[in-house]
Coordinates of C-alpha atoms and ligand atoms in Angstrom, one line a residue:
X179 CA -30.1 -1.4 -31.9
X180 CA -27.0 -0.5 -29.9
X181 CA -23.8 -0.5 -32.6
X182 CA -20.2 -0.9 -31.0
X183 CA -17.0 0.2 -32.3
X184 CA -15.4 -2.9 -30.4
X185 CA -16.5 -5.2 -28.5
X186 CA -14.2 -7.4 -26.3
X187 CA -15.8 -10.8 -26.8
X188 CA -15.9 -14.3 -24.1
X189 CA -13.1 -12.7 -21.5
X190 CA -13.9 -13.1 -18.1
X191 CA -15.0 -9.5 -17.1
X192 CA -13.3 -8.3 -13.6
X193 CA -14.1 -5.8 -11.6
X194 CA -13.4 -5.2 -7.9
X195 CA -17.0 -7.0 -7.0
X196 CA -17.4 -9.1 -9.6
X197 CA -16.6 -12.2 -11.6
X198 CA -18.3 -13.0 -14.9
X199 CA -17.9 -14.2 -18.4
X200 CA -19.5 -11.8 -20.4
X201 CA -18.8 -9.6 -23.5
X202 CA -17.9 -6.0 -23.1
X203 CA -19.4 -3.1 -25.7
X204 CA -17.4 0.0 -26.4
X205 CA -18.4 2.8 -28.1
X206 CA -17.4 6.6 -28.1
X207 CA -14.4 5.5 -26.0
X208 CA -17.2 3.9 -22.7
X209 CA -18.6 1.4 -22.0
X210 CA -21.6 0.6 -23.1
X211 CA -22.8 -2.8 -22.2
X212 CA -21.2 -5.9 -20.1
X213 CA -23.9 -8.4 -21.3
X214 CA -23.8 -12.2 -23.2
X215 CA -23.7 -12.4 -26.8
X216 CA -23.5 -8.7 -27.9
X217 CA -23.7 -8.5 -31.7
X218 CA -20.9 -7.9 -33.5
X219 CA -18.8 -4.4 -33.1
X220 CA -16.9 -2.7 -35.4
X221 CA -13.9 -4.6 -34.2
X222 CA -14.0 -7.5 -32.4
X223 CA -10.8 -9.0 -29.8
X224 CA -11.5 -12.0 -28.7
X225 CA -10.8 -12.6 -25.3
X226 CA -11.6 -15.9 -24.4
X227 CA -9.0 -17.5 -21.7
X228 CA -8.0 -13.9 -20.6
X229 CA -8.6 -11.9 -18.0
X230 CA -10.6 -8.5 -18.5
X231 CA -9.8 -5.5 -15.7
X232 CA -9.8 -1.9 -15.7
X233 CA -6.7 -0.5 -16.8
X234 CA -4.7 0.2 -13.8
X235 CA -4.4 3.5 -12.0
X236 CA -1.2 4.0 -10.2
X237 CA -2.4 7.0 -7.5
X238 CA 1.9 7.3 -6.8
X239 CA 4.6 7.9 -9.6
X240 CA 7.0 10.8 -10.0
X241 CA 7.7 11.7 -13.9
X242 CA 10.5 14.8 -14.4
X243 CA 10.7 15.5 -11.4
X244 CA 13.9 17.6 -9.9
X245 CA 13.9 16.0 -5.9
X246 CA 15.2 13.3 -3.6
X247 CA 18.3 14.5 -3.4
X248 CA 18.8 13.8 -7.2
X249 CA 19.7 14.8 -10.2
X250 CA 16.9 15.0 -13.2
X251 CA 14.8 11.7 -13.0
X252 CA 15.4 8.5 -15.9
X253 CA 11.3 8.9 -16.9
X254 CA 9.4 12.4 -18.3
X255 CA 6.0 12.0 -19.1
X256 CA 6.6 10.1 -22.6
X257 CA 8.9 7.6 -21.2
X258 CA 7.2 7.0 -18.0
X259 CA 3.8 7.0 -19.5
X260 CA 4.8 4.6 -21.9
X261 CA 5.8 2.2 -19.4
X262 CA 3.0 2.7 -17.5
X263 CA 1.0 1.3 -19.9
X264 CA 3.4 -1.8 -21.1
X265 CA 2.2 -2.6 -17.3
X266 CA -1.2 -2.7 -18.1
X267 CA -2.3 1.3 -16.6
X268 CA -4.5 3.8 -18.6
X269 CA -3.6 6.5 -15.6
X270 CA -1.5 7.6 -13.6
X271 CA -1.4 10.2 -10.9
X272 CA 1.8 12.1 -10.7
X273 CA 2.6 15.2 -8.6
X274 CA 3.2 19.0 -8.9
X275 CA 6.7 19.7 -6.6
X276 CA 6.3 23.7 -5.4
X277 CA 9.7 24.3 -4.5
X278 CA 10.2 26.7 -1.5
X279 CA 9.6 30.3 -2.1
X280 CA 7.5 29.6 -5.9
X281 CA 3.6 29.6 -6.0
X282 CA 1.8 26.2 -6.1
X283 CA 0.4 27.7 -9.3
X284 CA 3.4 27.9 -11.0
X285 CA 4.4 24.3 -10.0
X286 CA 1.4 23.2 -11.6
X287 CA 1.9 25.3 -15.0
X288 CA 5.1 23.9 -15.4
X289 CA 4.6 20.2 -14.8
X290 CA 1.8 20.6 -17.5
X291 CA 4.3 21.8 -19.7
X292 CA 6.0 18.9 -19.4
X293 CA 2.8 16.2 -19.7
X294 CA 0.7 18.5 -21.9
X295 CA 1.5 16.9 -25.6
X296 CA 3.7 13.6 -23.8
X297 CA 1.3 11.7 -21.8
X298 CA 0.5 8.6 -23.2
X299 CA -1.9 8.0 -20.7
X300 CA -4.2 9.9 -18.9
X301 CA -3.2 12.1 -15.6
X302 CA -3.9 14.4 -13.3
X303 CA -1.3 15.6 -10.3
X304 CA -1.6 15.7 -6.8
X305 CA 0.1 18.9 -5.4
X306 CA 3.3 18.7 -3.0
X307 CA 3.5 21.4 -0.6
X308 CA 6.7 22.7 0.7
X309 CA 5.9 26.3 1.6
X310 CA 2.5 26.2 3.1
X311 CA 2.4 30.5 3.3
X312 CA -1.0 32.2 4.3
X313 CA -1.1 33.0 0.3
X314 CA -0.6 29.3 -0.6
X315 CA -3.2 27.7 1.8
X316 CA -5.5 30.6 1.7
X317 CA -5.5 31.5 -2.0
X318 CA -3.8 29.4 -4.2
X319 CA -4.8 25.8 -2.8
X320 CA -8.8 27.1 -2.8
X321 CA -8.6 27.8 -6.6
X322 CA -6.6 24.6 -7.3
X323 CA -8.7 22.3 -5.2
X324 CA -11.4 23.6 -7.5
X325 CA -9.4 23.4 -11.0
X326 CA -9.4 19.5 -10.1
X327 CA -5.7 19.4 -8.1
X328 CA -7.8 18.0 -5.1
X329 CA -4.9 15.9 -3.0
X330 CA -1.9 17.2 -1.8
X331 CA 0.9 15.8 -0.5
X332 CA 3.6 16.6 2.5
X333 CA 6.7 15.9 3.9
X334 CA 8.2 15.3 7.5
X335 CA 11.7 14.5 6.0
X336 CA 13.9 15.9 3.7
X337 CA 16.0 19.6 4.0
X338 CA 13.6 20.7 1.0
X339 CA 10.5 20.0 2.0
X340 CA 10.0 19.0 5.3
X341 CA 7.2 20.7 7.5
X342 CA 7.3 21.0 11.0
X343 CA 4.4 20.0 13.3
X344 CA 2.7 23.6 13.4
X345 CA 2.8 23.6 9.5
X346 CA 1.4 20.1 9.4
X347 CA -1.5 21.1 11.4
X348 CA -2.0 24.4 9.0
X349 CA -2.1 22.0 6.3
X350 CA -4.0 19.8 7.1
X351 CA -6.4 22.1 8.4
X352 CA -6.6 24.3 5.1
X353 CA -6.8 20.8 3.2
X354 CA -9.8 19.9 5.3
X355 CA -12.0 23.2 5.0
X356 CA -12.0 22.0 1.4
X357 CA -12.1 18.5 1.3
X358 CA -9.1 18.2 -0.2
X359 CA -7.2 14.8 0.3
X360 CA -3.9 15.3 2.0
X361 CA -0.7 12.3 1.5
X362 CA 1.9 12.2 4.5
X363 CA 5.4 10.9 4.0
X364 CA 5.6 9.7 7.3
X365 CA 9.4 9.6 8.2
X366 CA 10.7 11.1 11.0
X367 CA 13.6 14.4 10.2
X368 CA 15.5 14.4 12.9
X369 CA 15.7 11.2 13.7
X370 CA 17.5 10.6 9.9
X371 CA 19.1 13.5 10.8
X372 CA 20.8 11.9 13.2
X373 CA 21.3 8.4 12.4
X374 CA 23.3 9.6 9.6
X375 CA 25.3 11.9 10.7
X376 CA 26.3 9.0 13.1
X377 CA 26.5 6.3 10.8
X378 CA 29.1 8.8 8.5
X379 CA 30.8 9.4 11.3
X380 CA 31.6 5.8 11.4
X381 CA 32.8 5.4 8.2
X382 CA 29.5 3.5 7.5
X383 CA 28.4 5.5 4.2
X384 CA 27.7 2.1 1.5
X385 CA 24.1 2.2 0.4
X386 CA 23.1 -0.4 2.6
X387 CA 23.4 2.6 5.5
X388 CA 20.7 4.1 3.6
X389 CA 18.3 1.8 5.1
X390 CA 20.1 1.5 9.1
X391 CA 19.8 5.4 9.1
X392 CA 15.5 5.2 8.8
X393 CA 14.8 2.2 10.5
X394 CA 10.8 1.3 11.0
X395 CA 10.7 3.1 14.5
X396 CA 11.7 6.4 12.2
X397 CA 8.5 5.5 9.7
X398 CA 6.2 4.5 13.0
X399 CA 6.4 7.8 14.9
X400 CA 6.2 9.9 11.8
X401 CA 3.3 7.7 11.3
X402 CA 1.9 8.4 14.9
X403 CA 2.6 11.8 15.3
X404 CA 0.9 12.3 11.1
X405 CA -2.1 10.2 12.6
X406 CA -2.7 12.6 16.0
X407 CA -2.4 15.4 13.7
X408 CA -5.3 13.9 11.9
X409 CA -7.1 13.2 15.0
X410 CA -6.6 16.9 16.2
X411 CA -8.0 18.4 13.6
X412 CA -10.2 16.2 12.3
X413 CA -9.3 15.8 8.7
X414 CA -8.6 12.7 6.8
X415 CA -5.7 11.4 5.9
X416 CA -3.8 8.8 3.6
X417 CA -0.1 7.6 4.6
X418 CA 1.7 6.8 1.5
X419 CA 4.1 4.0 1.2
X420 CA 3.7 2.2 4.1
X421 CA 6.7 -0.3 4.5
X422 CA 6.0 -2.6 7.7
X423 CA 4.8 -3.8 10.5
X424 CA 5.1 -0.7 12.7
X425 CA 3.3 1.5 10.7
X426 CA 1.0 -1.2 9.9
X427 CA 0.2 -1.3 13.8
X428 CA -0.5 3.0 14.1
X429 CA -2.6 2.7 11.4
X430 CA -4.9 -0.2 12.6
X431 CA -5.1 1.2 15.7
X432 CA -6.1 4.7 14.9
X433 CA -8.4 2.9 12.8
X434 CA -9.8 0.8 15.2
X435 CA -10.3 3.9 17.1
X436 CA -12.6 5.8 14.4
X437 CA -10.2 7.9 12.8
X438 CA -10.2 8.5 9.1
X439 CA -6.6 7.0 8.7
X440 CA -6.1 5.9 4.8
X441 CA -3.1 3.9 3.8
X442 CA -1.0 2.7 0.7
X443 CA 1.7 0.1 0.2
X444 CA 4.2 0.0 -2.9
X445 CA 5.4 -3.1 -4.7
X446 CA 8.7 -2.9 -3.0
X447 CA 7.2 -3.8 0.4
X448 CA 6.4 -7.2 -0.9
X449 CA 9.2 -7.9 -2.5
X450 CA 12.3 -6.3 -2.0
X451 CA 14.6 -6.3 1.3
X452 CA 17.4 -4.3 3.1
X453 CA 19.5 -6.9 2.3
X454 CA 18.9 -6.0 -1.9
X455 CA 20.9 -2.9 -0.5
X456 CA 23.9 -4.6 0.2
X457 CA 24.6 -4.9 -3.2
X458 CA 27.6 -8.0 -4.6
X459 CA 30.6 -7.3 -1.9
X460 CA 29.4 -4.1 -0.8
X461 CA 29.6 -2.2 -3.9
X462 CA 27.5 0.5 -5.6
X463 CA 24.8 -2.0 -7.1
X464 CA 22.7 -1.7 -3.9
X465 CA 22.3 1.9 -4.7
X466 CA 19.7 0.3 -6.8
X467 CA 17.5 -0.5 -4.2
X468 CA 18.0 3.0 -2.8
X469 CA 14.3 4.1 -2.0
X470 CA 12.2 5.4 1.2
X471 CA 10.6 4.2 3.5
X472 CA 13.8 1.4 2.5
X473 CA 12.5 -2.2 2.2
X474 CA 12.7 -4.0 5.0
X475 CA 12.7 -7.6 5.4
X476 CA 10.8 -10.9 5.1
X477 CA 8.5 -10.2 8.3
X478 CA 7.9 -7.1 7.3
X479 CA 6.5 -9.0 3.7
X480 CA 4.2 -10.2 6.1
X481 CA 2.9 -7.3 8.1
X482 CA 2.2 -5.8 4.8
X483 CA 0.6 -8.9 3.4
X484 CA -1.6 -9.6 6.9
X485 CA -2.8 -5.2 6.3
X486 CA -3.9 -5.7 2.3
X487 CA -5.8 -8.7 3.6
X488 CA -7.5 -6.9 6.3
X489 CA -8.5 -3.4 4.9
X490 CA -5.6 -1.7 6.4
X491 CA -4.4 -0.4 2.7
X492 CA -6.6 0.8 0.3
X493 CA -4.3 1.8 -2.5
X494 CA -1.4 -0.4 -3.4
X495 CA 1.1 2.0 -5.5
X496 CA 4.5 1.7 -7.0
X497 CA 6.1 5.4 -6.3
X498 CA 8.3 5.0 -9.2
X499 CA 11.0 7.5 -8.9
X500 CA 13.0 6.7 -11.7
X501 CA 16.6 7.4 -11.8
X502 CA 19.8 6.1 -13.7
X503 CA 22.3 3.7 -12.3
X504 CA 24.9 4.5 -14.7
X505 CA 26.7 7.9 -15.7
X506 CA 26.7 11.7 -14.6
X507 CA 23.4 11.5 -13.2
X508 CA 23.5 8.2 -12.0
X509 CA 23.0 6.1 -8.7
X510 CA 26.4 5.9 -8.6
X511 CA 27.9 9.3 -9.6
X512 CA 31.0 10.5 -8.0
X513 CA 29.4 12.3 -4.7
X514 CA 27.0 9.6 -4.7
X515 CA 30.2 7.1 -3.9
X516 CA 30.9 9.3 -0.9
X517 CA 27.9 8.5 1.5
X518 CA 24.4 6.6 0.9
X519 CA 23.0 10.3 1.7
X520 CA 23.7 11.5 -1.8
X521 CA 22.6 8.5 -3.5
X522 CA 19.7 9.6 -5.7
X523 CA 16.4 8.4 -3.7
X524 CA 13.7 6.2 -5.7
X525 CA 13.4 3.4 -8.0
X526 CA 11.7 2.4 -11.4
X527 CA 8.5 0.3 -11.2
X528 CA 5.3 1.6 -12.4
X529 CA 5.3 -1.3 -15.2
X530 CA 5.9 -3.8 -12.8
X531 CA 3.4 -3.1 -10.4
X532 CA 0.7 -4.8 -11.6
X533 CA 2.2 -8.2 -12.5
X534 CA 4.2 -8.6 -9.1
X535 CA 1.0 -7.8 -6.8
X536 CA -1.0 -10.2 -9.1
X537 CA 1.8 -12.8 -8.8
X538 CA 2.5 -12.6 -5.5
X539 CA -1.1 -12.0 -4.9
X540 CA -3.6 -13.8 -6.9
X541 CA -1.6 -16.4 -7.7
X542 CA 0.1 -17.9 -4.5
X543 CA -3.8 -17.5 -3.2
X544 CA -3.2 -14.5 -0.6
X545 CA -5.8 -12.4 -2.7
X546 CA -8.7 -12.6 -4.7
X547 CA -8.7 -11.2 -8.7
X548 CA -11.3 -9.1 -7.2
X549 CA -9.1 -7.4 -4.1
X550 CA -6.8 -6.7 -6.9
X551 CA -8.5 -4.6 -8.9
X552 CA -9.5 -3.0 -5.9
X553 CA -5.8 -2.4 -5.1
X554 CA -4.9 -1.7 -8.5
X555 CA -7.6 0.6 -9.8
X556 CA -10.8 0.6 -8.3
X557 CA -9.9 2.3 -5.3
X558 CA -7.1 4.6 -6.5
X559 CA -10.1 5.6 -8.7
X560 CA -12.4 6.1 -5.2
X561 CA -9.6 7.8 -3.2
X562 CA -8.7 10.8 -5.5
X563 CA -11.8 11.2 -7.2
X564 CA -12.0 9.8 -10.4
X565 CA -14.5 7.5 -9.5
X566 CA -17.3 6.6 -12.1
X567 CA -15.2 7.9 -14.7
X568 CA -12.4 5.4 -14.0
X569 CA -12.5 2.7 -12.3
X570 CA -14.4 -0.3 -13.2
X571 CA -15.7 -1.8 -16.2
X572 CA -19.6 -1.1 -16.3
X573 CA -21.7 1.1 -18.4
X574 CA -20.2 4.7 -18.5
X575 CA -17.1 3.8 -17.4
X576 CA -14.0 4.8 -20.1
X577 CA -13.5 1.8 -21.7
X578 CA -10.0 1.8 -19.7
X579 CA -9.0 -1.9 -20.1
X580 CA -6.7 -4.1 -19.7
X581 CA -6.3 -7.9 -21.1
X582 CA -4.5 -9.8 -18.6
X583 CA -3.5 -13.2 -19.5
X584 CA -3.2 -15.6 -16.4
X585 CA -1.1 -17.6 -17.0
X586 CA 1.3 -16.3 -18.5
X587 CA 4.9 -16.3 -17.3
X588 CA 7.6 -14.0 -17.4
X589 CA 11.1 -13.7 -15.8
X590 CA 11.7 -9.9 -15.3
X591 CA 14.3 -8.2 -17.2
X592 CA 15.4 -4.8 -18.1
X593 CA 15.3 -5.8 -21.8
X594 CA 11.8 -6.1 -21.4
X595 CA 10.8 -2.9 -19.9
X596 CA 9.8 0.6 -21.6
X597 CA 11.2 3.2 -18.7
X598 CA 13.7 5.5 -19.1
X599 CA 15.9 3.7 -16.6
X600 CA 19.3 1.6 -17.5
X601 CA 18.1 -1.0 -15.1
X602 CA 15.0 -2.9 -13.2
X603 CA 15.0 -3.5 -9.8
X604 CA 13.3 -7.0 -10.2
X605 CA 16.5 -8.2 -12.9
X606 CA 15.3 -12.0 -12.6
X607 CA 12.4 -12.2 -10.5
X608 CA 9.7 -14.3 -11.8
X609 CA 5.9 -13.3 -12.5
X610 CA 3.2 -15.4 -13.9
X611 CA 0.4 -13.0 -14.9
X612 CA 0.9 -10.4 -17.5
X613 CA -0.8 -7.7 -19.5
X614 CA -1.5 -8.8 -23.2
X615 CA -3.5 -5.9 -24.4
X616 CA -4.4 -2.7 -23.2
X617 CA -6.8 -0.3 -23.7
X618 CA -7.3 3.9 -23.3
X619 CA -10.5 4.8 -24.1
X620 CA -11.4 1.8 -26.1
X621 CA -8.2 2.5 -28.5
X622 CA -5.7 -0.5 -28.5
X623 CA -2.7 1.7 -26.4
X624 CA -0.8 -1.7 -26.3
X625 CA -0.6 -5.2 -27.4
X626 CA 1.8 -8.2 -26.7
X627 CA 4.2 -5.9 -25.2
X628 CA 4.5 -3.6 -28.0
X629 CA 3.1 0.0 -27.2
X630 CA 0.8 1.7 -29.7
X631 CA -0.3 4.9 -28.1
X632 CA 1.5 8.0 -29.0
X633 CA 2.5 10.8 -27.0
X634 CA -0.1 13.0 -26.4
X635 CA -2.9 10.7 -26.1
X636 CA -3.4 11.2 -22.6
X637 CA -5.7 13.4 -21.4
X638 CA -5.5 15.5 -18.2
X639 CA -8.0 14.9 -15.7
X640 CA -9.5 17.4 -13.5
X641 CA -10.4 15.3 -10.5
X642 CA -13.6 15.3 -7.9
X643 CA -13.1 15.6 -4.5
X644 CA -12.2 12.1 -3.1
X645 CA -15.2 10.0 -2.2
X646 CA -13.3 9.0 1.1
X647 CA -12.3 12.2 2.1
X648 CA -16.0 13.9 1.1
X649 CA -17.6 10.7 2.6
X650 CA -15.4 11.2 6.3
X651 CA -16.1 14.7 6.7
X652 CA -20.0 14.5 6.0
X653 CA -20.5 11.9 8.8
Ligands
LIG68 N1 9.1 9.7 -1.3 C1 8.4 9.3 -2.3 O1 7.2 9.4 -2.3 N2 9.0 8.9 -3.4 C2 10.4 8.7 -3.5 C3 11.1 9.1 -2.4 C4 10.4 9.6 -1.2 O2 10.9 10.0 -0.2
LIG69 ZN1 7.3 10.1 0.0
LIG70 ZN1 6.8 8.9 -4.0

């Protein structure tokens, strides 16, 4: 007979096609059986009145890494991996920055130095490419697709990293001969360029500016000119961080059209606006809200809301890019003060992620428990190939879990969270829904807010090719 080391007993089991009270048997750190009445494990939780999901996989986060205009970020691998799972994830997919004139190789070696030993959770990295040479595309990204590095992601913004339309097209060309997945920031250079240059001009520097100088039409033509890239060559692609209706519109209509045009939305694009920017009297505190694609505003809430519903996104992300508010390497440090263009560019929220989609979500009826675990982990698991490690709960699977208590509410607060940051976003805004337990390969990593896992835990993970990509390019 089958013996478990735990078994999660009388939850309501989760996944993104299923609803059903059952029991769930780990052993080994899997899954072993989803069944009624499973004789007793090793160690027995008891789960009745909760919620039982796979442990969330957030496909977008950036952990100690030196970009957006900023100085060194609030969250390393320890810190930021910690607070991933206080928010109920067991992975998270962070990237590998090659900055201009270094080898993708040795981007890669050195974020590992930094996770290798720290993670808390598992990872793996998608590559960023800045410096797409004939070496990088033609040696150095074959041998990392195959070392399990198999998404990559590109800029059309930023002095750093931006790539202009004949590099795009190498790209994603090079990406495509291998069936690599390849992530477009889809803002628009010159046209930010431009806007700010103007907008300094006019004495208009607060961090409100930050979001007049890349309005939606900056994100929609990116978004356009990304998608007939993708149509041109033929290769798949995902838009990350979609933030309204305009790019909502590209996207379903190159979709509608055939083409292989994937898409992901952040939690900041249901809840956050331009006018969070503003900040009390125009001060510093909207360089809080500092992030791009900005948020936008209450129809744009809606745009993104009427795309989860109808297939548009298929990953739903938080891109936390954690900085400080306070000090030397603050939000608000002294060249920071002197235009919205220095103001270091992300925010904090990979623990929030979860609880704000399923409040906003679940909860006020706009999705089913089901579409969020779809959003949340099943298809981040799908897109970037980690898919039937992670995932789901079913035989095989890790036993990747999280216990999510329905009812539970919670006003968000910076005293609650585990990030390196001095400060939430969401000081204040209320969630009901909340992770009571998680698990990382059937260990308790966290329980009742408290986080048990120690650094090093967390595995690296070599990933697959993604199932979307693979699946595009073979029909
Ligand atoms: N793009 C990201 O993906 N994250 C933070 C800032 C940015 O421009
Ligand atoms: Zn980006
Ligand atoms: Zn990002």
């Amino acid at each position: 007979m089958q013996t478990f080391d735990m078994v999660i007993r009388g939850g309501t089991v989760v996944t993104a096609a299923d609803t059903v009270v059952a029991d769930v048997g780990i052993a080994d750190g899997k899954v072993v059986a989803v069944a009624l009445d499973l004789p007793a494990g090793r160690e027995e939780i008891n789960a009745k009145g909760l919620l039982v999901m796979p442990g969330g996989i957030d496909s977008h986060v950036h952990l100690a890494q030196p970009a957006f205009g900023g100085p060194a970020m609030a969250d390393g691998f320890e810190t930021g991996t910690r607070s991933a799972i206080a928010g109920g994830n067991t992975t998270v997919i962070p990237f590998a920055l090659q900055s201009r004139g270094t080898s993708l190789r040795q981007a890669v070696t050195d974020y590992h130095k930094e996770a290798d030993g720290n993670a808390l959770c598992d990872y793996g990295f998608h590559l960023i490419l800045t410096d797409p040479t004939p070496a990088a595309l033609g040696q150095e990204l074959p041998a990392l697709v195959a070392d399990g590095y198999t998404s990559l992601k590109v800029f059309m913004t930023y002095d750093d990293m931006v790539l202009n339309d004949r590099e795009l097209l190498e790209v994603f060309d090079a990406a495509g001969a291998l069936g690599a997945l390849v992530m477009v920031h889809c803002e628009g250079y010159d046209a930010i360029r431009f806007m700010t240059e103007k907008l300094e001009k006019a004495g208009k520097i607060a961090p409100y500016y930050h979001a007049v100088s890349r309005p939606q039409s900056v994100e929609r033509e990116a978004a356009h000119r990304a998608i007939s890239h993708s149509e041109l060559t033929g290769v798949p692609i995902m838009i990350v961080h979609v933030s309204g209706g305009e790019a909502v519109e590209q996207i379903r209509w190159a979709r509608n059209k055939g083409l292989s045009i994937f898409a992901e939305t952040c939690t900041q694009y249901i809840s956050l606006t331009a006018d969070d920017l503003k900040g009390l009297n125009m001060d510093e505190s909207g360089s809080k809200y500092v992030c791009s694609p900005p948020p936008r505003d209450h129809a744009s809430w809606e745009a993104i809301w009427s795309g989860i519903k109808t297939g548009v996104f298929q990953t739903f992300s938080s891109d936390h890019c954690p900085f400080f508010f306070e000090g030397p390497l603050g939000k608000k440090h002294a060249k920071a003060r002197t235009s919205f263009r220095w103001v270091p560019n992300g925010i904090p929220g990979v623990e929030v992620r979860m609880p704000i989609l399923y409040s906003e979500g679940v909860v006020k009826g706009r999705i089913s428990v089901n579409e969020f675990v779809a959003l949340t982990s099943t298809n981040h698991a799908k897109m970037y190939g980690l898919y039937p490690k992670k995932g789901s709960i079913a035989p095989g699977f890790d036993a990747d879990i999280v216990l999510w208590d329905p009812e539970k509410k919670v006003t968000i607060s910076q005293t609650l969270m585990h990030h390196g940051a001095d400060y939430t976003p969401w000081e204040g805004f209320d969630v009901t829904g909340w992770p009571v337990m998680t698990l990382l390969r059937g260990k308790i990593a966290a329980r009742d807010g408290e986080v048990i896992a120690q650094p090093g835990q967390g595995q690296f993970l070599p990933r697959a090719m993604s199932y979307f990509a693979k699946a595009q390019i073979a029909s």
